[in-house]
XYZ file of C-alpha atoms in Angstrom:
677
model
C -10.224 65.372 -25.723
C -12.890 62.170 -24.852
C -12.117 59.172 -22.955
C -13.238 56.401 -23.898
C -14.394 53.071 -21.604
C -11.379 51.112 -20.421
C -10.260 49.029 -22.600
C -11.481 45.548 -21.887
C -9.376 42.881 -19.575
C -9.165 39.219 -21.316
C -8.203 36.204 -19.451
C -4.400 35.254 -19.657
C -3.222 31.837 -21.287
C -3.654 30.603 -18.034
C -7.033 30.643 -17.408
C -9.433 27.082 -17.578
C -11.272 26.251 -20.693
C -14.112 26.538 -17.512
C -13.118 29.976 -16.945
C -13.537 30.964 -20.834
C -16.768 29.434 -20.933
C -17.969 31.887 -17.801
C -16.635 34.906 -19.136
C -18.633 33.688 -22.651
C -21.462 32.311 -19.886
C -22.004 35.897 -18.423
C -21.130 38.328 -21.980
C -24.462 36.781 -22.661
C -26.657 36.983 -19.856
C -25.876 39.891 -18.266
C -29.392 42.416 -17.815
C -29.006 45.390 -20.443
C -28.140 48.219 -19.573
C -28.450 52.628 -19.549
C -28.040 53.591 -23.430
C -25.596 56.470 -21.341
C -24.163 53.800 -19.042
C -20.118 52.601 -19.908
C -20.288 49.026 -20.796
C -19.096 46.249 -17.753
C -15.997 45.015 -18.876
C -15.475 41.721 -17.183
C -11.868 40.678 -15.591
C -10.723 37.868 -13.601
C -11.397 38.580 -10.026
C -14.975 39.347 -11.000
C -16.341 37.337 -12.841
C -17.638 34.948 -9.902
C -19.482 38.270 -8.723
C -20.801 38.408 -11.594
C -22.074 35.495 -12.026
C -24.032 35.974 -8.211
C -25.703 38.783 -9.380
C -26.877 37.331 -12.077
C -27.997 34.420 -10.285
C -29.950 36.358 -7.789
C -31.236 38.446 -10.343
C -32.784 35.160 -12.464
C -34.501 33.812 -8.976
C -31.540 31.919 -7.585
C -29.048 32.500 -5.281
C -27.015 29.743 -5.473
C -23.510 29.303 -7.287
C -22.565 25.948 -7.622
C -26.683 25.739 -9.333
C -25.507 28.018 -11.980
C -22.331 26.359 -12.349
C -23.953 22.143 -12.338
C -25.245 22.474 -15.352
C -26.256 21.895 -18.332
C -22.859 23.564 -19.240
C -19.760 21.353 -19.115
C -16.401 21.975 -18.499
C -17.491 24.282 -15.988
C -16.814 23.756 -12.304
C -14.625 19.992 -13.533
C -11.087 19.141 -13.328
C -8.454 18.478 -16.070
C -5.702 15.815 -15.474
C -3.037 16.019 -13.397
C -4.935 19.331 -11.691
C -5.653 19.167 -8.053
C -9.261 19.659 -6.929
C -10.628 22.133 -4.660
C -11.542 20.772 -0.832
C -13.748 23.625 -0.028
C -15.517 23.545 -3.141
C -16.308 19.840 -2.868
C -17.104 20.585 0.158
C -19.552 24.028 -0.674
C -21.279 21.528 -3.463
C -21.847 18.279 -1.223
C -23.631 21.174 1.364
C -25.694 22.453 -0.908
C -26.857 18.653 -2.042
C -27.272 17.894 1.073
C -29.277 21.323 1.834
C -31.772 20.138 -1.510
C -32.180 16.465 -0.446
C -33.406 17.539 3.110
C -35.498 20.028 1.695
C -37.227 17.959 -0.860
C -37.694 14.863 1.771
C -40.044 16.539 3.185
C -41.745 17.430 -0.270
C -43.360 13.260 -0.397
C -43.606 10.146 0.480
C -40.631 9.089 -2.575
C -38.043 12.101 -1.700
C -37.894 10.714 1.455
C -37.656 7.540 0.039
C -34.655 9.036 -2.182
C -33.587 10.741 0.703
C -33.153 7.331 2.588
C -31.230 6.039 -0.380
C -28.444 7.842 0.022
C -27.789 8.618 2.646
C -27.766 4.417 2.881
C -25.437 4.335 -0.312
C -21.954 4.958 0.905
C -22.504 1.543 3.104
C -23.694 -0.083 -0.374
C -20.029 0.825 -1.696
C -18.128 -0.491 1.101
C -19.737 -3.114 0.991
C -19.335 -3.685 -2.566
C -15.867 -3.008 -2.680
C -15.738 -5.180 0.254
C -16.999 -7.973 -1.724
C -15.162 -7.485 -5.469
C -11.430 -6.687 -2.957
C -11.952 -9.999 -1.377
C -12.833 -11.590 -4.419
C -10.920 -10.602 -6.762
C -8.193 -10.873 -4.179
C -9.305 -14.342 -3.620
C -9.402 -15.872 -7.169
C -5.687 -14.017 -7.544
C -3.958 -16.302 -4.666
C -6.057 -19.126 -6.290
C -4.876 -18.482 -10.025
C -0.720 -17.400 -8.375
C -0.908 -21.586 -6.408
C -1.864 -23.035 -9.921
C 0.016 -21.112 -12.195
C 3.191 -21.242 -10.093
C 2.686 -25.048 -9.799
C 2.268 -25.035 -13.707
C 6.142 -24.487 -14.712
C 6.517 -27.394 -12.404
C 3.770 -29.989 -14.166
C 0.057 -30.800 -14.381
C -2.641 -32.381 -12.812
C -4.242 -35.251 -14.610
C -7.399 -35.098 -13.658
C -7.680 -31.033 -12.536
C -5.574 -29.176 -15.627
C -6.575 -26.016 -13.216
C -5.990 -27.751 -9.996
C -2.667 -26.559 -8.299
C -0.236 -29.527 -7.112
C -1.874 -29.365 -3.145
C -5.190 -29.451 -4.445
C -3.843 -32.336 -7.093
C -2.698 -34.849 -3.968
C -6.027 -33.990 -2.367
C -7.989 -35.722 -4.696
C -5.901 -38.972 -4.587
C -6.332 -41.895 -2.249
C -3.248 -43.124 -3.095
C -1.223 -40.200 -1.611
C 0.350 -41.577 1.986
C 1.751 -39.090 4.658
C 5.252 -39.487 4.136
C 5.063 -39.339 0.237
C 2.377 -36.815 0.465
C 3.762 -34.094 -1.993
C 3.798 -37.352 -4.992
C 0.508 -38.313 -6.203
C 0.486 -40.681 -9.205
C -2.074 -37.621 -10.628
C 0.486 -35.147 -10.843
C 3.158 -35.665 -12.824
C 5.801 -33.502 -13.465
C 6.685 -32.744 -17.570
C 9.730 -34.587 -17.974
C 6.987 -37.451 -16.550
C 4.690 -36.518 -19.514
C 6.754 -35.684 -21.943
C 9.184 -37.954 -22.096
C 7.941 -40.563 -19.670
C 10.902 -40.281 -17.101
C 10.877 -38.937 -13.433
C 14.421 -39.342 -12.867
C 17.671 -39.035 -14.432
C 19.617 -35.545 -15.969
C 17.469 -36.037 -19.542
C 14.032 -35.153 -16.929
C 16.074 -32.932 -15.012
C 17.132 -30.788 -17.987
C 13.737 -31.076 -19.619
C 12.255 -29.926 -16.269
C 14.633 -26.978 -16.184
C 13.710 -25.713 -19.481
C 9.780 -25.910 -18.903
C 10.661 -23.854 -15.657
C 12.350 -21.313 -17.315
C 9.969 -21.131 -20.780
C 6.985 -21.093 -18.699
C 8.896 -18.057 -16.235
C 9.540 -16.453 -19.333
C 6.068 -16.889 -20.901
C 3.953 -15.038 -17.963
C 6.977 -12.025 -17.670
C 6.347 -11.737 -21.597
C 2.216 -12.541 -21.735
C 2.421 -9.800 -17.675
C 4.811 -5.985 -19.923
C 2.924 -7.027 -23.194
C -0.591 -6.259 -21.483
C 0.442 -3.555 -19.200
C 2.270 -2.218 -22.836
C -0.691 -1.990 -24.365
C -3.420 -2.034 -23.021
C -3.219 -0.001 -19.392
C 0.385 1.699 -18.738
C -0.570 2.942 -15.435
C -0.567 -0.826 -14.906
C 2.960 -1.162 -13.816
C 4.458 -0.934 -10.537
C 3.053 -0.914 -6.651
C 1.193 1.883 -7.712
C 1.095 3.402 -3.590
C 2.818 6.451 -4.086
C 0.506 7.159 -6.888
C -2.527 6.744 -4.611
C -1.357 8.651 -2.119
C -0.881 11.636 -5.225
C -4.738 10.584 -5.625
C -5.826 11.232 -2.158
C -4.311 13.963 -1.759
C -6.153 15.252 -4.187
C -4.028 14.840 -7.419
C -6.612 13.811 -11.041
C -5.217 11.236 -12.944
C -7.250 10.588 -15.046
C -7.657 6.312 -16.057
C -4.755 5.010 -14.104
C -8.728 3.795 -10.967
C -9.758 3.306 -14.730
C -11.608 -0.085 -15.240
C -9.385 -1.043 -17.485
C -7.003 -0.369 -14.874
C -8.733 -3.265 -12.303
C -8.719 -6.242 -15.514
C -5.259 -5.535 -16.338
C -3.646 -4.781 -13.371
C -5.401 -7.889 -12.327
C -4.907 -10.080 -14.258
C -0.585 -8.637 -15.332
C -0.539 -9.944 -11.281
C -0.823 -13.293 -10.921
C 0.839 -13.208 -14.343
C 4.176 -11.594 -13.005
C 3.882 -13.567 -9.620
C 3.666 -17.043 -10.611
C 6.495 -15.943 -13.330
C 8.494 -16.129 -10.202
C 10.675 -12.735 -10.363
C 11.222 -11.225 -6.885
C 8.529 -8.643 -6.143
C 5.067 -9.297 -4.210
C 1.222 -9.247 -4.992
C 0.542 -7.388 -2.010
C 0.901 -3.089 -2.684
C -0.886 -4.216 -5.674
C -3.775 -5.508 -4.838
C -4.318 -1.519 -3.045
C -4.284 -0.956 -6.267
C -6.785 -2.870 -7.365
C -9.371 -2.075 -4.348
C -8.414 1.385 -4.884
C -9.878 0.704 -8.824
C -12.663 -1.067 -7.432
C -13.799 1.908 -5.443
C -13.698 4.104 -8.143
C -15.625 2.194 -10.320
C -18.659 1.700 -7.937
C -17.485 5.677 -7.058
C -19.282 6.125 -10.740
C -22.272 4.641 -10.228
C -23.755 7.088 -8.061
C -23.826 10.611 -8.753
C -23.180 11.450 -5.263
C -19.191 10.323 -5.635
C -19.069 10.476 -9.279
C -19.791 14.101 -9.671
C -18.039 15.267 -6.046
C -14.562 14.711 -5.799
C -13.404 15.379 -2.639
C -16.760 12.838 -1.332
C -15.193 9.766 -4.254
C -12.005 10.861 -2.116
C -13.428 9.142 0.486
C -14.598 6.281 -1.291
C -10.784 5.520 -2.287
C -9.542 5.985 1.179
C -11.830 3.170 2.966
C -11.352 0.944 -0.671
C -6.917 1.397 0.618
C -8.261 -0.194 3.798
C -9.489 -3.234 1.608
C -6.915 -3.680 0.075
C -4.369 -3.619 2.973
C -6.807 -6.082 4.322
C -6.975 -8.512 1.457
C -3.481 -8.262 1.176
C -2.179 -9.063 5.023
C -4.904 -10.060 6.229
C -5.639 -7.790 8.972
C -9.006 -5.228 7.802
C -7.692 -2.754 11.605
C -4.338 -2.543 10.275
C -5.625 -1.537 6.853
C -8.185 0.937 8.250
C -4.283 2.098 10.532
C -2.893 2.909 7.377
C -5.560 3.917 5.796
C -5.718 6.583 8.074
C -2.103 6.992 8.560
C 0.099 6.350 5.151
C -1.810 7.260 2.989
C -5.282 9.571 3.432
C -5.230 13.045 3.759
C -9.210 13.606 4.546
C -10.317 11.523 6.687
C -13.679 12.470 8.827
C -15.014 10.099 11.287
C -17.965 8.446 9.396
C -14.951 7.356 6.738
C -13.118 5.366 9.739
C -16.383 3.172 10.228
C -17.024 2.799 5.857
C -13.992 1.757 5.996
C -13.384 -0.412 8.903
C -16.821 -1.736 7.636
C -15.470 -3.021 3.821
C -12.261 -4.109 5.826
C -14.139 -6.409 7.351
C -16.721 -7.578 4.312
C -12.995 -7.833 2.062
C -11.369 -9.832 4.665
C -14.421 -11.957 5.331
C -14.572 -12.604 1.895
C -11.566 -13.697 1.058
C -11.884 -16.235 3.684
C -14.779 -17.612 2.453
C -13.016 -18.862 -0.770
C -10.268 -19.948 1.314
C -7.375 -20.530 -1.015
C -4.557 -21.416 0.927
C -6.929 -24.105 2.703
C -6.362 -23.394 6.764
C -9.780 -20.948 7.239
C -6.506 -18.571 7.010
C -6.145 -14.822 5.959
C -3.082 -15.204 5.203
C -0.479 -18.019 4.157
C 2.312 -18.154 6.478
C 0.216 -17.989 9.967
C 2.021 -19.197 12.867
C 1.646 -19.457 16.105
C 4.600 -19.634 18.812
C 4.472 -21.757 21.913
C 7.756 -20.685 24.024
C 8.433 -17.388 25.141
C 11.863 -15.345 24.135
C 14.390 -14.677 27.326
C 16.482 -11.733 27.737
C 19.640 -12.891 26.473
C 18.267 -13.755 23.021
C 18.041 -9.732 22.808
C 21.408 -8.827 21.271
C 20.637 -11.307 18.022
C 17.462 -9.553 17.766
C 19.580 -6.040 17.715
C 22.240 -8.154 14.949
C 19.057 -8.747 12.586
C 17.619 -4.830 13.686
C 21.540 -3.955 12.307
C 21.040 -6.664 9.157
C 17.791 -5.267 8.106
C 18.694 -1.428 8.293
C 22.374 -2.343 5.727
C 19.696 -3.934 3.488
C 17.511 -1.504 3.806
C 20.119 1.350 2.790
C 21.555 -1.411 -0.062
C 18.038 -1.926 -1.679
C 17.648 1.689 -1.877
C 20.478 3.544 -3.157
C 20.961 0.484 -5.629
C 18.009 0.064 -6.485
C 17.569 4.485 -7.526
C 21.053 3.713 -9.462
C 19.794 2.131 -11.242
C 16.307 3.662 -12.377
C 18.380 6.563 -13.146
C 20.230 4.002 -15.650
C 17.178 2.854 -17.071
C 15.951 6.598 -17.936
C 19.427 7.732 -19.393
C 20.511 5.037 -21.593
C 17.832 2.806 -24.332
C 17.408 0.154 -22.112
C 14.478 2.747 -20.762
C 12.880 2.145 -24.289
C 12.654 -1.125 -24.637
C 11.270 -2.543 -21.202
C 10.070 -5.673 -22.398
C 13.170 -7.316 -23.658
C 13.959 -6.009 -19.823
C 11.333 -7.468 -18.109
C 12.505 -10.664 -20.695
C 15.891 -11.048 -19.198
C 15.413 -9.942 -15.925
C 13.045 -13.218 -15.933
C 15.296 -15.287 -17.994
C 18.363 -14.717 -15.269
C 16.216 -14.996 -12.424
C 14.784 -18.833 -13.497
C 17.471 -20.387 -14.563
C 19.280 -19.248 -11.237
C 16.250 -20.038 -8.783
C 15.523 -23.137 -10.014
C 18.819 -25.283 -8.516
C 18.098 -24.321 -5.360
C 14.981 -25.083 -4.304
C 13.976 -21.845 -1.988
C 14.529 -20.648 -4.519
C 12.786 -22.352 -7.407
C 8.681 -21.748 -5.125
C 6.909 -18.700 -4.607
C 7.663 -16.148 -2.976
C 4.828 -16.011 0.020
C 5.600 -20.151 0.410
C 8.924 -20.131 2.217
C 8.506 -16.694 4.220
C 5.315 -19.438 5.619
C 8.457 -22.396 5.427
C 10.906 -20.149 6.765
C 8.685 -18.743 9.229
C 6.663 -21.982 10.368
C 7.882 -24.015 14.498
C 9.461 -27.513 13.967
C 6.718 -29.971 14.749
C 6.902 -33.762 14.327
C 4.487 -32.930 11.344
C 6.797 -30.950 10.085
C 8.518 -32.412 6.330
C 10.998 -29.708 5.323
C 14.370 -29.296 5.480
C 15.438 -27.684 7.908
C 13.101 -29.689 10.357
C 15.747 -32.338 9.548
C 17.045 -33.016 13.462
C 18.499 -35.975 15.666
C 15.361 -37.319 17.219
C 16.276 -38.830 20.449
C 14.336 -42.449 20.515
C 13.644 -42.043 24.221
C 11.611 -38.983 23.837
C 8.602 -38.737 25.092
C 7.373 -35.660 24.907
C 3.876 -34.134 23.363
C 3.993 -32.930 19.273
C 3.785 -29.221 21.069
C 6.818 -29.130 23.113
C 9.858 -30.573 21.405
C 12.968 -30.032 22.522
C 15.918 -28.697 21.206
C 17.915 -30.642 19.133
C 21.477 -31.544 16.948
C 20.952 -30.728 13.875
C 20.610 -32.697 11.270
C 22.027 -33.257 7.454
C 18.989 -31.409 6.015
C 19.238 -28.434 8.073
C 22.801 -28.056 6.862
C 22.300 -28.553 3.419
C 19.555 -26.274 4.102
C 21.813 -22.638 5.886
C 24.121 -23.786 2.519
C 21.070 -23.016 0.093
C 19.309 -20.390 2.183
C 22.393 -18.555 2.252
C 23.118 -18.518 -1.287
C 19.718 -17.587 -1.710
C 19.851 -14.808 0.141
C 22.631 -13.525 -2.096
C 20.456 -14.048 -4.887
C 17.533 -12.529 -3.374
C 19.343 -9.280 -2.232
C 21.149 -8.476 -6.132
C 17.844 -10.021 -8.053
C 15.351 -7.373 -6.385
C 17.625 -4.858 -7.263
C 17.646 -5.011 -10.897
C 13.620 -6.209 -10.681
C 11.844 -3.580 -8.790
C 11.111 -0.840 -11.184
C 9.956 -2.426 -14.081
C 7.482 -1.828 -16.061
C 5.179 -4.874 -14.528
C 3.102 -4.993 -11.321
C 5.201 -5.185 -8.570
C 5.528 -4.742 -4.625
C 8.629 -4.642 -2.147
C 7.553 -6.209 0.914
C 6.821 -9.597 0.274
C 10.595 -9.331 -1.095
C 11.639 -7.521 1.687
C 10.428 -10.177 4.175
C 11.722 -12.710 2.417
C 15.511 -11.494 2.362
C 14.751 -10.761 6.532
C 13.155 -13.827 6.712
C 15.876 -16.235 5.454
C 18.845 -14.494 7.481
C 16.530 -14.018 11.037
C 15.888 -18.341 10.079
C 19.835 -18.776 10.048
C 20.634 -16.461 12.671
C 17.959 -18.667 14.628
C 19.514 -22.401 13.849
C 22.726 -21.061 15.128
C 21.910 -19.494 18.019
C 19.634 -23.126 18.166
C 22.481 -25.100 18.646
C 24.661 -22.882 20.271
C 22.456 -23.121 23.287
C 21.688 -27.089 22.885
C 26.073 -27.562 22.611
C 26.805 -24.716 25.376
C 23.888 -25.017 27.226
C 26.420 -24.241 30.692
C 27.523 -21.148 29.368
C 26.938 -18.040 32.196
C 24.402 -17.258 29.062
C 22.325 -20.268 28.537
C 22.439 -21.407 31.891
C 19.598 -19.897 33.841
C 17.138 -20.764 30.967
C 17.367 -23.128 28.589
C 18.282 -26.729 30.522
C 19.427 -29.970 28.533
C 16.318 -31.294 27.307
C 14.390 -27.827 26.781
C 12.755 -26.436 24.283
C 15.209 -22.974 24.158
C 15.493 -21.585 20.998
C 11.962 -21.021 18.231
C 13.947 -20.513 14.896
C 10.994 -19.409 13.380
C 10.378 -16.241 16.071
C 14.039 -15.257 14.505
C 12.815 -15.357 11.221
C 9.888 -13.663 11.770
C 12.464 -10.789 13.586
C 14.242 -10.552 11.127
C 11.289 -10.323 8.324
C 9.948 -7.357 10.725
C 13.301 -5.560 10.785
C 13.907 -5.400 7.201
C 10.822 -3.211 6.484
C 12.386 0.328 4.742
C 12.561 3.565 8.768
C 15.427 5.387 8.538
C 17.285 8.306 11.760
C 19.633 10.608 11.811
C 21.816 11.536 14.410
C 24.198 14.494 15.233
C 27.279 13.329 17.092
C 29.231 15.296 19.507
C 25.640 16.593 20.880
C 25.342 17.226 24.505
C 22.700 18.116 26.827
C 24.102 22.153 27.715
C 25.392 22.318 23.874
C 24.195 26.107 21.645
C 21.241 25.734 19.204
C 20.895 27.438 16.187
C 18.576 28.006 13.406
C 20.998 30.338 11.273
C 22.838 29.331 8.250
C 26.285 29.388 9.607
C 26.685 28.685 13.217
C 27.900 31.127 16.222
C 31.404 31.477 17.054
C 32.099 29.271 20.474
C 35.048 29.165 22.316
C 37.979 26.680 21.948
C 36.453 24.723 24.300
C 32.519 24.807 23.841
C 30.487 21.367 22.917
C 29.505 21.419 19.661
C 26.416 23.020 18.401
C 23.534 22.154 17.160
C 21.502 23.067 14.552
C 18.176 22.637 13.824
C 16.967 24.594 11.028
C 16.225 21.205 8.990
C 13.266 21.898 12.006
C 12.565 24.722 11.222
C 9.660 26.632 8.991
C 10.059 29.425 7.133
C 6.195 29.323 5.246
C 4.565 28.804 7.791
C 0.571 28.732 6.615
C -1.005 32.166 7.393
C -4.609 33.547 7.601
C -6.063 37.004 8.040
C -7.159 37.675 11.254
C -10.806 37.992 8.494
C -10.828 34.262 7.837
C -14.127 33.074 9.202
C -13.816 30.009 11.923
C -15.096 28.134 9.505
C -12.891 28.191 6.890
C -10.095 27.887 9.804
C -11.446 24.688 10.871
C -11.945 23.326 7.414
C -8.045 23.819 6.680
C -6.824 22.348 10.461
C -8.774 19.124 8.598
C -8.113 18.777 5.575
C -4.066 20.007 5.495
C -3.044 18.348 9.170
C -1.723 21.482 10.581
C -0.301 21.971 14.069
C -0.552 25.730 14.341
C -1.622 28.618 11.795
C -0.845 31.908 12.318
C -2.554 34.224 12.208
C -1.497 38.083 10.979
C -3.355 41.913 9.861
C -1.700 43.287 7.229
C 1.705 41.378 6.705
C 2.690 41.992 10.930
C 1.243 39.141 13.236
C -1.045 38.863 15.493
C -0.930 35.610 16.916
C -1.295 31.441 16.958
C -3.991 28.982 16.806
C -2.896 26.026 17.573
C -4.935 22.713 17.076
C -6.210 22.416 20.468
C -7.638 25.972 19.617
C -9.793 24.730 17.217
C -10.886 21.522 19.050
C -12.011 23.887 21.595
C -13.746 25.988 19.707
C -15.704 23.161 17.241
C -16.417 21.901 21.589
C -18.151 25.686 22.833
C -20.337 25.323 18.501
C -21.482 22.065 20.625
C -22.755 22.914 23.786
C -19.418 21.568 25.091
C -17.323 22.643 28.098
C -14.009 23.788 26.552
C -12.295 22.434 29.557
C -12.693 19.292 29.550
C -12.024 18.541 26.957
C -8.582 16.255 27.650
C -4.910 16.764 25.949
C -1.600 14.585 25.954
């Protein structure tokens, strides 16, 4: 019986189109074999080896060169797939080796190598400039469109209320918010500024403008860029970890998110623009990286640019360049080499400098709520600070559980099929309830700014309506505590109503199909609670300064308590960490790692279960794995340790310290000179 050649192994259905091209390609390029030799068939396991051999026979031993051109889809990634970090690094190493070798051939090639080396800094410069410019434009547009709901400037309709009164020569210090050039809608339409009819007309115009802004925002997102909804930070974390989401950082998403972010914030919805600004900055980074082949053809290098762009986004959102770098390093980035650290800092600085040059807030600062406190806090104030921390934890728990429950209900009911109707309904409810209260009518950023401010001689807020002593001769920066006036008590109950409203409406607002951030609404909730607690402690210290808790640090006529500081502490307390504790654990408790607790005597303390912290699937390598690969694994996966096995048996463990010692030894340094904490 004659035995023929083995049946060919065909690629299974789950192989990519690029692999199928590889099979066909090698079938056409494979050298002819002698007639007396059975044909060699390709399998999924040996097609790469055959490609390398074919490349060697043609005079080129570089697999990446063989895959690069001109065959489309070979070596590229499909949507919702993950990238191969080692392959991307190998491609960049080969590209860099080519450039280095060619730079010695001619002056032009040397100049091209310099341009390639500096292209990364050029991209960072462009990202910083565009991100800072867009942030400034967004801030200016939000300021104007928020005021547009209440009135218009006659001299220039693009001026906000504050800008309009700046240009007026008839504005006085006492009435600096009123000027003839700025007219409310009732004054412009029916020539009435007071009375019930004027109030109702201004009320209706406020609601109509809010509905128009929200409708335009959700319509643009739904039609042109569905990826523009939400804050974008969770998806950016996913992309930076190596996941492919086509279009999420595209040009349409950048344009629509920038425009709709202005619209939704101006509509008065309980959301912020800080989180979406990170998404906008990453879209800028993706756009500029596509202009340079160094980044457009290498997904791993592209993610270095996106990490720097995320830092620039945080820098313009909160006016904190260093905070932006730390955010990118600790929170969102998956791979963060040293050069990315410096380039991220450069991009964040350029973005912050650009935003400050635009000066959207008119105070030469990067944020609206910039404050300075001149009075220190005292140990006795730790107790109200603790209460604010408890409130922040309760608010975080309430919001997370209620928002998740609402999002699940949205998905399982018909409400999820009508996102436009949902946005319109929530906007209408928000505008109707928000207008009568001055602390919910204004933008959330302006509210936080007022709550953070310390009361001085130039403040005109209701929160600073104290009864002044005519015999007081202290400097402006050292105003003592005073009894609260009517305006302070009015502001207290208005803040209480605004707090309840913000807590409830934020639960239903976050998660709609519009750009939305959660940072500013959370800060607003905490700032309102903190300001009320601060005013309460201030008045308690003023009227009962002889109590034992106030006697040592609060004398009559002294500036003892700063309510703005309490607002800042409350705002920080509402920002969403949890820590679990197990009751009944003492120092001699038995620890166990199994599912069921061991049998213990009746009087023994409660055992401590540590199975949750046990890694049941540790990362392993074999004893034949190259050390270079092990170093890359530790760097890109962020491992603390890795097990070494042979034929399934454990040989030992490699820790991060071992890797660092090895890298020092390869750099001709003393491994023992490395200091570890």
